[in-house]
Amino acid sequence: MTANRAWTLASYPSGWVTEENFKLIESPAPSPGDGEVLVKNLWLSLDPYMRGRLSQQKSYVKGIEIGDVMTGETAGEVVESKHPGFKPGDKVTAPSGWQLYCCLKGDLLTKVDASKAPLSYFLGCLGMPGRTAYFGMKDICAPKPGETVVVSAASGAVGSVVGQLAKAWGCRAVGIAGGKVKCDYVVKDLGFDACVDYKAGNLFENLKAACPKGVDAYFENVGGEILDTVLRLMNFKSRIAVCGLISDYNATESYGVKMFRAILVNRIKVQGLIVFDWLERYAEGNKALLDLVAAGKLKTRESVLDGIEQAPRGLIGLLKGENFGKQLVKLA
Amino acid sequence: MTANRAWTLASYPSGWVTEENFKLIESPAPSPGDGEVLVKNLWLSLDPYMRGRLSQQKSYVKGIEIGDVMTGETAGEVVESKHPGFKPGDKVTAPSGWQLYCCLKGDLLTKVDASKAPLSYFLGCLGMPGRTAYFGMKDICAPKPGETVVVSAASGAVGSVVGQLAKAWGCRAVGIAGGKVKCDYVVKDLGFDACVDYKAGNLFENLKAACPKGVDAYFENVGGEILDTVLRLMNFKSRIAVCGLISDYNATESYGVKMFRAILVNRIKVQGLIVFDWLERYAEGNKALLDLVAAGKLKTRESVLDGIEQAPRGLIGLLKGENFGKQLVKLA
């Protein structure tokens, strides 16, 4: 019988996540019941939202309990199916958690066409992060051609798609990222008009220079001082999509946003965003993103760790901004 | 020749406004030129937004320069007209400033029907504060019947209208105000379902008890700790209209909003609001408000100071929350 390996939660972190918060357990791979499908996971996606699950504080969904398998999306291959919609060999994405095998109801799986793009892309620019960027841009940032769109964590899984959508829609795309290497990548490889290195100091002056007409739409992944700085440059009737506040996730005390007044003065619209809110329109987002990949207008970069053992280390690095591109763990 | 008296700006305040920031000057009353109207002001409105004008910092409109007459809305009577739309005896509201007489282009005046309501009401519940409440509620808070609407500065010119609109539209109306007297007035005279005294301590617990189903819409006039507290009670997909942040206006250092994360977690929509943004729809707001006054569903309370000499003192008291109801100065 095949052995499954799974990361479970050993303890809740206080402040930064550590490897001691997780425990790797082994068990036999499960067998599918009626309507279920056994998936062999090939790729595990690591995403900033996972920090929110490692807490008993109120967030969009319930936190994980001690002993539970860690939450996570995987891409994999069907091994055995007791659901009419799936057969062995089908490629799927699944809310499997951090493990090598999972048995899930067929309704929870999404079949993907891995002939059109690498399977791992369906966890990144063609998956949850890509759809997050697409719907946040389309419905909240709603930029008009010629407007300036700023995105933080610009080299990340969501940010990189946001800026490329801005370019595809005729806008000026300006990124914020940490370090020269990421900034160069964002401009040279992804085609943003500019990218400001927040680690280099003088963020306000540098961002102002990169946005000579101010900021019409801001896609926020980071929060904290970066948010306060961008708020000073937001234009009249501009929009902010609040997708993530990663700078706060590990803080034991919340950052106080000092420029809230800009929302009043410039009549800014600020809206929180979780991709689940657009569940009924996923097909629209998937098609738009796949078309852009096919047209060569949506590039992606992956940061791959090898082996399920690496998953906790990968999440910790992601939360510290050490990854460079979409963070994945190759499981097989 | 009639003498005019006008308050001008003597110096910019740092922190709290003081009487020394203003200077009362006398001059002959002006004479109207072609297309102009001479108005004798009977009432001067004092409003929190005026604090923003006493600054060279960027705000919705340019600040006042040293020596300029203080900005303000008045209600008065036409004395002499060189504009075909106005004749002596007409009652008008005007962006006159803090003075006894003004000469303005007829286009800048609004004729009001003082047979339907007291003239001073057109500076309050039937004027700028009333329209601010109406459009902020209608277009940003957009409450559905049965939802809970919270408003801060609930006994004030804007807040009192917000809560009465909430009741008229079938919602639960909960106010926040300072002191038992104001809270009693908001519930007993204005008909709110509840009003929480922020000066009594335990704001979070008391507001939670007053909002057993959480908060669906929040009309913000105050900011600071009150905003942070209400953010903890906001429901999924709730709305916040940011109309004022009076707690910040006199602060030399901005308050840091710690619960910004709630916007993400609960996908709250936050939007800044200035009534000018609805200029083309003023007639709709005016009619709706006048209908409510006629039906006895929109009550108001005025805090009247007698004589133009009192204007600086009135503004200072207003910024400290010492007024009780719409702050006016009776000029004649």
XYZ file of C-alpha atoms in Angstrom:
664
model
C 0.000 0.000 0.000
C 1.210 3.478 -0.866
C 2.326 5.700 2.007
C 0.917 9.140 2.452
C 2.877 11.929 4.161
C 1.155 15.007 5.524
C 2.105 18.156 7.441
C -0.152 18.827 10.400
C -0.374 21.785 12.753
C 1.579 21.165 15.988
C 1.086 24.601 17.595
C -0.128 28.113 16.771
C 2.674 30.580 16.051
C 2.949 33.798 18.011
C 4.551 36.338 15.684
C 6.740 34.673 13.074
C 5.927 31.114 11.998
C 8.609 28.532 12.858
C 9.207 24.972 11.658
C 8.282 23.762 15.157
C 4.682 24.797 14.473
C 4.312 21.818 12.095
C 4.615 18.047 12.345
C 5.097 15.611 9.441
C 3.088 12.411 9.830
C 2.870 9.219 7.774
C -0.170 7.060 7.122
C -1.449 4.725 4.421
C -2.888 6.531 1.376
C -6.694 6.620 1.671
C -9.119 4.782 -0.632
C -11.903 6.658 -2.409
C -15.489 6.113 -1.282
C -18.548 6.646 -3.476
C -18.315 9.942 -5.385
C -14.711 10.393 -4.291
C -11.477 10.626 -6.227
C -7.961 9.684 -5.113
C -5.436 12.284 -6.303
C -1.672 11.986 -6.294
C -0.443 15.503 -5.665
C 2.432 16.682 -7.855
C 2.632 20.357 -6.817
C 1.742 22.188 -3.597
C 1.058 25.918 -3.658
C 2.260 28.086 -0.761
C 0.350 31.342 -0.316
C 0.364 34.256 2.155
C -3.270 33.628 3.162
C -2.069 30.482 4.970
C -0.725 32.642 7.795
C -4.310 33.625 8.585
C -5.276 29.971 9.070
C -2.620 29.519 11.757
C -4.652 31.505 14.209
C -7.802 31.287 16.248
C -8.551 34.965 15.441
C -11.535 35.711 13.217
C -10.583 35.740 9.536
C -12.378 34.901 6.306
C -12.596 31.245 7.210
C -12.089 29.244 10.352
C -8.519 28.619 11.434
C -6.923 25.190 11.462
C -7.124 23.106 14.634
C -4.068 21.500 16.214
C -3.517 18.095 14.565
C -5.290 19.041 11.312
C -3.530 18.697 7.985
C -2.326 22.157 6.842
C -4.605 23.854 4.324
C -3.328 24.215 0.769
C -4.091 23.896 -2.928
C -2.388 21.207 -4.977
C -2.156 20.230 -8.616
C -2.023 16.522 -9.309
C -3.181 13.480 -11.183
C -6.169 11.227 -10.608
C -5.082 7.743 -9.480
C -8.465 6.174 -8.808
C -11.985 7.540 -9.289
C -15.410 6.646 -7.938
C -16.872 9.799 -9.467
C -18.241 9.741 -13.058
C -16.548 13.052 -13.939
C -12.971 11.849 -13.421
C -10.754 9.024 -14.666
C -7.186 7.978 -13.842
C -4.662 10.281 -15.508
C -6.865 13.395 -15.394
C -5.011 16.496 -14.235
C -6.755 18.441 -11.469
C -6.311 21.128 -8.862
C -7.613 20.304 -5.402
C -7.974 21.782 -1.898
C -5.908 18.864 -0.712
C -3.749 20.323 2.009
C -0.040 19.741 2.510
C 0.105 16.051 1.644
C 1.093 13.584 -1.058
C -2.327 11.988 -1.561
C -5.887 13.081 -0.963
C -9.339 11.586 -1.305
C -11.928 14.232 -2.087
C -15.494 14.466 -3.383
C -15.334 15.038 -7.131
C -17.232 18.329 -6.748
C -14.237 19.815 -4.941
C -11.809 19.101 -7.800
C -11.181 21.293 -10.839
C -10.098 19.542 -14.035
C -7.434 21.500 -15.912
C -6.122 21.268 -19.463
C -2.413 20.758 -18.930
C -1.857 20.666 -22.697
C -2.299 24.458 -22.787
C 0.107 25.425 -19.994
C 2.374 23.678 -17.475
C 0.365 22.006 -14.701
C 1.957 24.196 -11.999
C 0.619 27.364 -13.696
C -2.875 26.310 -12.579
C -1.748 27.034 -9.007
C -0.340 30.449 -9.971
C -1.119 32.811 -12.802
C -3.908 30.507 -14.038
C -5.144 29.607 -10.571
C -6.208 31.303 -7.380
C -3.549 34.061 -7.453
C -4.274 34.845 -11.104
C -8.032 35.007 -10.558
C -7.493 37.176 -7.462
C -5.537 39.651 -9.588
C -8.084 39.517 -12.394
C -11.255 40.150 -10.356
C -9.617 42.691 -8.035
C -8.402 44.646 -11.043
C -11.585 44.274 -13.056
C -14.163 45.027 -10.366
C -12.379 47.133 -7.728
C -9.372 48.874 -9.293
C -11.324 49.199 -12.569
C -8.570 51.198 -14.286
C -9.213 53.142 -17.469
C -6.580 53.208 -20.224
C -3.931 55.802 -19.443
C -4.413 55.572 -15.686
C -1.607 54.622 -13.301
C -1.909 51.323 -11.421
C 0.432 50.565 -8.515
C 0.814 47.096 -7.008
C 2.861 46.009 -3.995
C 4.614 42.626 -3.817
C 4.894 43.167 -7.555
C 7.062 40.146 -8.300
C 4.768 37.799 -6.376
C 2.112 35.441 -7.666
C -0.715 37.988 -7.510
C 1.245 41.200 -8.040
C 2.950 40.010 -11.198
C -0.443 39.296 -12.791
C -1.904 42.632 -11.612
C 0.797 44.640 -13.386
C 0.636 42.593 -16.568
C -3.144 43.045 -16.659
C -2.607 46.789 -16.212
C -0.297 46.796 -19.238
C -2.685 44.636 -21.270
C -5.468 47.122 -20.468
C -3.487 50.183 -21.559
C -2.426 51.516 -18.146
C 0.861 52.619 -16.646
C 1.984 49.768 -14.358
C 4.208 50.583 -11.400
C 5.382 47.895 -8.991
C 6.760 47.986 -5.484
C 9.110 45.125 -4.587
C 11.999 44.386 -2.242
C 15.495 44.519 -3.760
C 17.042 45.388 -7.101
C 16.858 41.855 -8.509
C 13.073 41.652 -8.095
C 12.574 45.200 -9.384
C 14.683 44.523 -12.478
C 12.689 41.359 -13.149
C 9.376 43.218 -12.817
C 10.419 45.860 -15.365
C 12.564 43.830 -17.786
C 10.831 40.464 -17.782
C 7.229 41.365 -16.907
C 7.123 44.693 -18.777
C 5.987 47.027 -15.967
C 6.775 50.688 -16.668
C 8.632 51.042 -13.372
C 9.269 49.219 -10.112
C 10.339 50.884 -6.868
C 12.559 49.076 -4.349
C 11.048 49.661 -0.903
C 14.224 48.371 0.739
C 16.295 51.145 -0.858
C 14.725 53.924 1.254
C 12.998 57.111 0.030
C 9.942 55.123 -1.033
C 7.741 58.214 -1.176
C 10.101 60.214 -3.408
C 10.887 57.268 -5.643
C 7.260 56.257 -6.025
C 6.269 59.849 -6.718
C 8.870 60.010 -9.481
C 7.541 56.731 -10.931
C 3.957 58.053 -10.861
C 4.167 61.586 -12.277
C 0.375 61.761 -12.615
C -0.324 60.269 -9.171
C -1.947 56.892 -8.499
C -5.412 56.041 -9.834
C -5.598 52.465 -8.602
C -3.616 50.606 -5.968
C -3.662 46.848 -5.542
C -2.538 46.253 -1.964
C -0.786 43.058 -0.921
C 1.444 44.353 1.848
C -0.039 47.083 4.078
C 1.843 48.924 6.834
C 4.171 51.769 5.891
C 3.873 50.960 2.206
C 0.117 51.527 2.372
C 0.611 54.818 4.229
C 3.092 55.944 1.601
C 0.907 55.077 -1.386
C -2.099 56.767 0.279
C -0.174 60.057 0.050
C -0.038 59.717 -3.728
C -3.586 58.555 -4.450
C -5.570 60.720 -6.864
C -9.079 62.115 -6.537
C -11.678 59.310 -6.862
C -8.994 56.626 -6.965
C -9.504 52.996 -5.915
C -7.694 50.604 -3.571
C -8.217 46.839 -3.691
C -7.123 45.409 -0.342
C -6.037 41.888 -1.225
C -3.435 41.259 1.430
C -1.662 42.921 4.355
C 1.279 40.572 4.664
C 3.339 43.041 6.707
C 0.755 42.682 9.458
C 0.300 38.927 9.440
C 3.287 38.188 11.661
C 3.168 41.349 13.724
C 2.099 40.857 17.323
C 0.723 44.420 17.262
C -1.164 45.839 14.263
C 0.327 48.705 12.308
C -1.667 51.945 12.670
C -2.590 53.451 9.291
C -1.890 57.191 9.646
C -3.051 58.423 6.246
C -6.654 57.191 6.574
C -7.669 60.822 6.108
C -6.616 60.618 2.439
C -9.670 58.396 1.896
C -11.891 61.318 2.894
C -9.956 64.110 1.218
C -9.688 62.361 -2.139
C -12.911 60.348 -1.939
C -10.994 57.131 -2.399
C -12.906 53.856 -2.629
C -11.255 51.087 -0.609
C -12.538 47.541 -0.776
C -11.419 44.254 0.702
C -11.181 41.327 -1.656
C -11.132 37.537 -1.475
C -11.320 35.569 -4.673
C -14.087 33.276 -3.336
C -16.460 36.230 -3.725
C -16.310 35.716 -7.506
C -16.816 31.937 -7.472
C -19.580 32.157 -10.061
C -17.343 34.031 -12.471
C -14.228 31.835 -12.254
C -14.718 30.644 -15.852
C -14.518 34.241 -17.100
C -11.272 34.817 -15.189
C -9.761 31.487 -16.237
C -10.411 32.187 -19.910
C -9.070 35.750 -19.809
C -5.875 34.602 -18.097
C -5.323 31.590 -20.365
C -5.794 33.830 -23.429
C -3.119 36.189 -22.122
C -0.700 33.321 -21.450
C -1.326 31.987 -24.968
C -0.682 35.466 -26.401
C 2.604 35.731 -24.498
C 1.282 38.679 -22.488
C 1.241 36.971 -19.112
C 4.590 35.678 -17.926
C 5.278 33.974 -14.660
C 8.205 32.972 -12.525
C 8.199 30.059 -10.116
C 10.223 29.517 -6.981
C 10.339 25.728 -6.537
C 11.324 23.743 -3.453
C 11.869 20.026 -3.896
C 10.039 17.591 -1.640
C 7.221 17.835 0.861
C 9.775 18.147 3.707
C 10.450 21.708 2.499
C 6.868 23.016 2.865
C 7.180 24.747 6.285
C 10.487 26.344 5.274
C 8.841 27.553 2.076
C 5.948 29.203 3.886
C 8.282 30.907 6.357
C 10.402 32.288 3.519
C 7.314 33.467 1.657
C 6.065 35.390 4.684
C 9.474 37.085 4.937
C 9.515 37.979 1.237
C 12.427 35.623 0.522
C 10.709 33.875 -2.383
C 11.096 35.233 -5.875
C 7.985 34.428 -7.902
C 5.153 32.004 -7.219
C 6.186 29.708 -4.354
C 5.659 26.005 -5.079
C 6.726 22.697 -3.570
C 7.361 19.880 -6.045
C 5.893 16.773 -4.423
C 6.707 14.151 -7.059
C -23.719 103.597 4.538
C -24.212 100.265 6.268
C -21.188 98.818 8.023
C -20.030 95.299 7.301
C -18.179 93.227 9.864
C -16.150 90.188 8.865
C -13.907 87.625 10.535
C -10.608 87.145 8.712
C -7.828 84.644 9.274
C -5.021 86.128 11.401
C -2.834 83.007 11.678
C -2.946 79.242 11.036
C -3.628 77.180 14.149
C -1.248 74.452 15.184
C -3.323 71.833 16.977
C -6.439 73.320 18.550
C -7.931 76.451 17.014
C -7.837 79.539 19.283
C -9.629 82.888 19.100
C -6.275 84.536 18.324
C -6.326 82.822 14.926
C -9.063 85.231 13.798
C -9.436 88.990 13.444
C -12.727 90.917 13.200
C -12.578 93.776 10.709
C -15.081 96.483 9.731
C -15.639 97.952 6.297
C -18.487 99.566 4.355
C -21.018 97.049 2.983
C -20.236 96.378 -0.682
C -22.462 97.393 -3.629
C -23.567 94.820 -6.200
C -22.093 94.992 -9.715
C -23.781 93.616 -12.830
C -25.195 90.126 -12.195
C -24.494 90.432 -8.490
C -26.773 90.391 -5.453
C -26.259 92.056 -2.069
C -27.334 89.741 0.762
C -27.866 90.637 4.393
C -26.845 87.510 6.294
C -29.160 86.437 9.090
C -27.603 83.091 10.038
C -24.061 81.734 9.816
C -23.451 77.999 9.794
C -20.431 76.587 11.633
C -19.256 73.216 10.384
C -16.379 70.835 11.158
C -15.029 71.022 7.584
C -13.899 74.578 8.395
C -10.963 73.185 10.368
C -9.595 71.821 7.099
C -9.566 75.299 5.560
C -7.348 76.629 8.358
C -4.362 74.833 6.946
C -2.037 74.907 4.001
C -2.141 71.111 3.855
C -3.807 69.506 0.837
C -7.533 68.936 1.438
C -10.640 68.906 -0.771
C -10.295 72.581 -1.555
C -7.547 75.142 -1.121
C -7.023 76.505 2.386
C -7.756 80.095 3.349
C -4.930 82.641 3.086
C -4.017 84.956 5.946
C -6.248 88.053 5.746
C -9.045 86.276 3.827
C -12.592 86.304 5.168
C -13.321 82.919 6.854
C -15.238 80.476 4.662
C -18.832 79.718 5.658
C -22.404 79.257 4.476
C -25.033 81.795 5.465
C -28.792 82.157 5.150
C -30.083 85.637 4.577
C -32.234 88.084 2.706
C -31.629 89.868 -0.579
C -31.211 93.635 -0.023
C -30.352 94.739 -3.553
C -30.183 92.771 -6.791
C -28.572 93.331 -10.177
C -29.389 89.742 -11.205
C -32.725 88.956 -12.911
C -33.296 85.884 -10.735
C -33.440 87.706 -7.397
C -35.376 90.586 -5.858
C -35.180 92.307 -2.450
C -36.780 90.201 0.259
C -35.878 86.842 -1.348
C -34.508 84.345 1.140
C -31.280 82.647 0.055
C -28.365 80.555 1.230
C -24.939 81.739 0.142
C -21.225 80.846 0.402
C -20.782 84.224 2.007
C -18.168 83.644 4.656
C -18.215 84.882 8.231
C -19.652 88.343 7.630
C -22.815 90.422 7.894
C -23.124 91.328 4.211
C -21.922 89.819 0.994
C -22.066 90.648 -2.687
C -22.091 87.532 -4.839
C -22.869 86.529 -8.426
C -26.484 85.356 -8.513
C -25.360 81.900 -9.734
C -23.742 81.259 -6.365
C -26.952 81.837 -4.392
C -29.664 79.285 -3.697
C -33.207 80.589 -3.276
C -35.084 78.788 -0.490
C -38.758 78.605 0.393
C -38.803 79.803 3.989
C -42.581 79.324 4.145
C -42.011 75.533 4.381
C -39.444 75.484 7.178
C -37.506 77.975 9.338
C -34.791 79.752 7.344
C -32.006 78.363 9.551
C -33.014 74.781 8.644
C -31.636 75.433 5.154
C -28.171 75.531 6.728
C -28.787 72.297 8.632
C -31.089 69.379 8.002
C -32.296 70.953 4.738
C -28.892 72.250 3.718
C -25.366 70.992 3.271
C -25.339 68.720 6.370
C -28.719 67.210 5.425
C -27.650 66.538 1.823
C -24.364 65.084 3.063
C -26.301 62.612 5.204
C -28.739 61.823 2.402
C -26.241 61.072 -0.377
C -23.774 59.299 1.911
C -26.572 57.049 3.133
C -28.207 56.530 -0.254
C -25.113 55.886 -2.374
C -22.421 54.588 0.010
C -24.071 53.091 3.116
C -26.979 51.888 0.947
C -28.687 50.076 3.831
C -31.420 47.525 3.228
C -34.452 47.391 5.536
C -33.584 45.442 8.668
C -29.884 46.242 8.525
C -28.050 48.034 11.338
C -26.687 51.524 10.644
C -24.259 53.150 13.086
C -23.387 56.851 13.001
C -20.871 58.766 15.105
C -21.464 62.369 16.235
C -25.080 61.223 16.240
C -26.570 64.365 17.751
C -24.755 66.622 15.279
C -26.044 68.250 12.130
C -25.136 65.362 9.830
C -25.394 62.465 12.278
C -28.909 63.327 13.418
C -30.138 63.189 9.811
C -28.270 59.937 9.100
C -30.028 58.106 11.919
C -33.463 59.481 11.090
C -32.996 58.445 7.459
C -32.016 54.976 8.689
C -35.274 54.787 10.646
C -37.325 56.152 7.733
C -35.795 53.437 5.527
C -36.616 50.600 7.910
C -33.206 50.064 9.507
C -31.956 49.782 13.070
C -30.328 53.147 13.884
C -27.570 53.235 16.505
C -25.789 56.444 17.399
C -22.506 57.220 19.130
C -22.389 60.519 21.007
C -20.584 62.140 23.933
C -22.489 62.288 27.218
C -25.811 61.072 28.569
C -27.729 64.231 27.611
C -26.876 63.902 23.927
C -27.501 60.141 23.934
C -30.912 60.578 25.569
C -31.832 63.214 22.991
C -30.786 60.951 20.104
C -32.990 58.102 21.336
C -35.957 59.966 22.851
C -36.268 62.972 20.545
C -34.816 61.672 17.287
C -36.093 58.101 17.580
C -32.845 56.148 17.167
C -33.042 52.589 18.524
C -29.992 53.128 20.723
C -27.182 55.572 21.355
C -23.868 54.721 23.008
C -21.959 57.270 25.092
C -18.304 57.080 24.066
C -17.288 59.125 27.091
C -18.700 56.486 29.462
C -15.978 53.899 28.653
C -16.468 50.312 27.404
C -17.431 51.575 23.953
C -16.804 48.195 22.342
C -18.964 46.221 24.777
C -21.732 48.815 24.787
C -21.798 49.167 21.028
C -21.781 45.385 20.646
C -24.789 45.157 22.921
C -26.559 47.865 20.905
C -25.824 46.020 17.633
C -26.687 42.374 18.329
C -26.521 41.548 14.612
C -23.299 43.508 14.014
C -22.965 46.636 11.895
C -23.957 46.675 8.220
C -23.288 50.326 7.512
C -21.253 52.918 9.383
C -21.431 56.635 8.713
C -18.157 58.041 10.055
C -17.882 61.605 11.299
C -15.237 61.180 13.971
C -12.411 58.710 13.234
C -9.687 57.729 15.687
C -10.443 55.164 18.377
C -14.145 55.228 17.584
C -13.414 54.105 14.017
C -11.127 51.331 15.274
C -13.852 50.158 17.647
C -16.633 50.122 15.065
C -14.352 48.300 12.578
C -14.298 45.364 15.026
C -18.083 45.040 14.729
C -18.520 45.484 10.981
C -20.278 42.645 9.182
C -19.307 40.767 6.023
C -19.723 43.038 2.959
C -20.585 46.048 5.093
C -20.063 49.681 4.033
C -18.390 52.710 5.627
C -19.044 56.258 4.433
C -16.132 58.426 5.574
C -17.679 61.856 5.927
C -15.516 63.343 8.635
C -12.610 62.523 10.940
C -13.049 65.320 13.433
C -10.933 63.614 16.087
C -7.952 64.043 13.769
C -8.488 67.620 12.656
C -6.829 69.198 15.664
C -4.289 66.479 16.294
C -0.722 67.424 15.535
C -0.035 63.748 14.819
C -2.497 61.550 12.922
C -4.158 58.646 14.700
C -3.046 55.269 13.351
C -5.991 53.038 12.404
C -5.143 49.603 13.782
C -8.123 47.607 12.527
C -7.542 48.283 8.823
C -7.307 44.510 8.427
C -11.059 44.222 9.050
C -11.548 45.795 5.611
C -9.829 42.776 4.068
C -11.275 40.076 6.294
C -14.879 41.238 5.904
C -14.584 42.714 2.412
C -15.792 46.063 3.677
C -16.291 48.885 1.179
C -14.958 52.193 2.510
C -15.525 55.398 0.617
C -14.729 59.058 1.253
C -17.553 61.497 0.734
C -17.987 65.220 0.135
C -21.418 66.528 -0.711
C -20.107 68.547 -3.700
C -19.708 65.227 -5.519
C -23.524 65.086 -5.854
C -24.023 68.687 -7.021
C -26.157 67.563 -9.945
C -28.505 65.680 -7.654
C -29.043 68.352 -4.969
C -32.686 68.795 -6.010
C -33.372 65.102 -5.291
C -31.818 65.403 -1.830
C -33.562 68.685 -1.027
C -36.965 67.249 -1.921
C -36.485 64.032 0.042
C -35.394 65.951 3.142
C -38.152 68.554 2.932
C -40.740 65.767 2.561
C -39.425 64.133 5.730
C -39.532 67.425 7.664
C -43.123 68.000 6.447
C -44.059 64.472 7.563
C -42.572 65.059 11.022
C -39.953 62.345 10.430
C -36.909 64.591 10.417
C -36.372 66.587 13.574
C -33.536 68.935 14.282
C -31.968 70.763 17.159
C -30.037 73.995 16.875
C -27.309 75.389 19.076
C -27.480 79.152 18.560
C -24.888 81.777 19.487
C -25.977 85.384 19.305
C -23.898 87.874 17.322
C -21.050 87.611 14.847
C -18.540 88.210 17.659
C -19.265 84.639 18.832
C -18.252 82.867 15.622
C -14.668 81.832 16.552
C -15.831 80.650 19.970
C -18.583 78.654 18.250
C -16.172 76.906 15.901
C -13.788 76.065 18.735
C -16.636 74.590 20.781
C -17.871 72.618 17.784
C -14.440 71.078 17.199
C -14.377 70.028 20.865
C -17.864 68.539 20.696
C -19.297 71.148 23.063
C -22.206 72.048 20.776
C -25.475 70.163 21.041
C -27.199 70.134 17.673
C -26.525 72.126 14.532
C -24.194 75.010 15.422
C -25.411 78.404 14.172
C -24.584 82.031 14.781
C -27.524 84.445 14.666
C -26.236 87.499 12.832
C -29.311 89.759 12.905
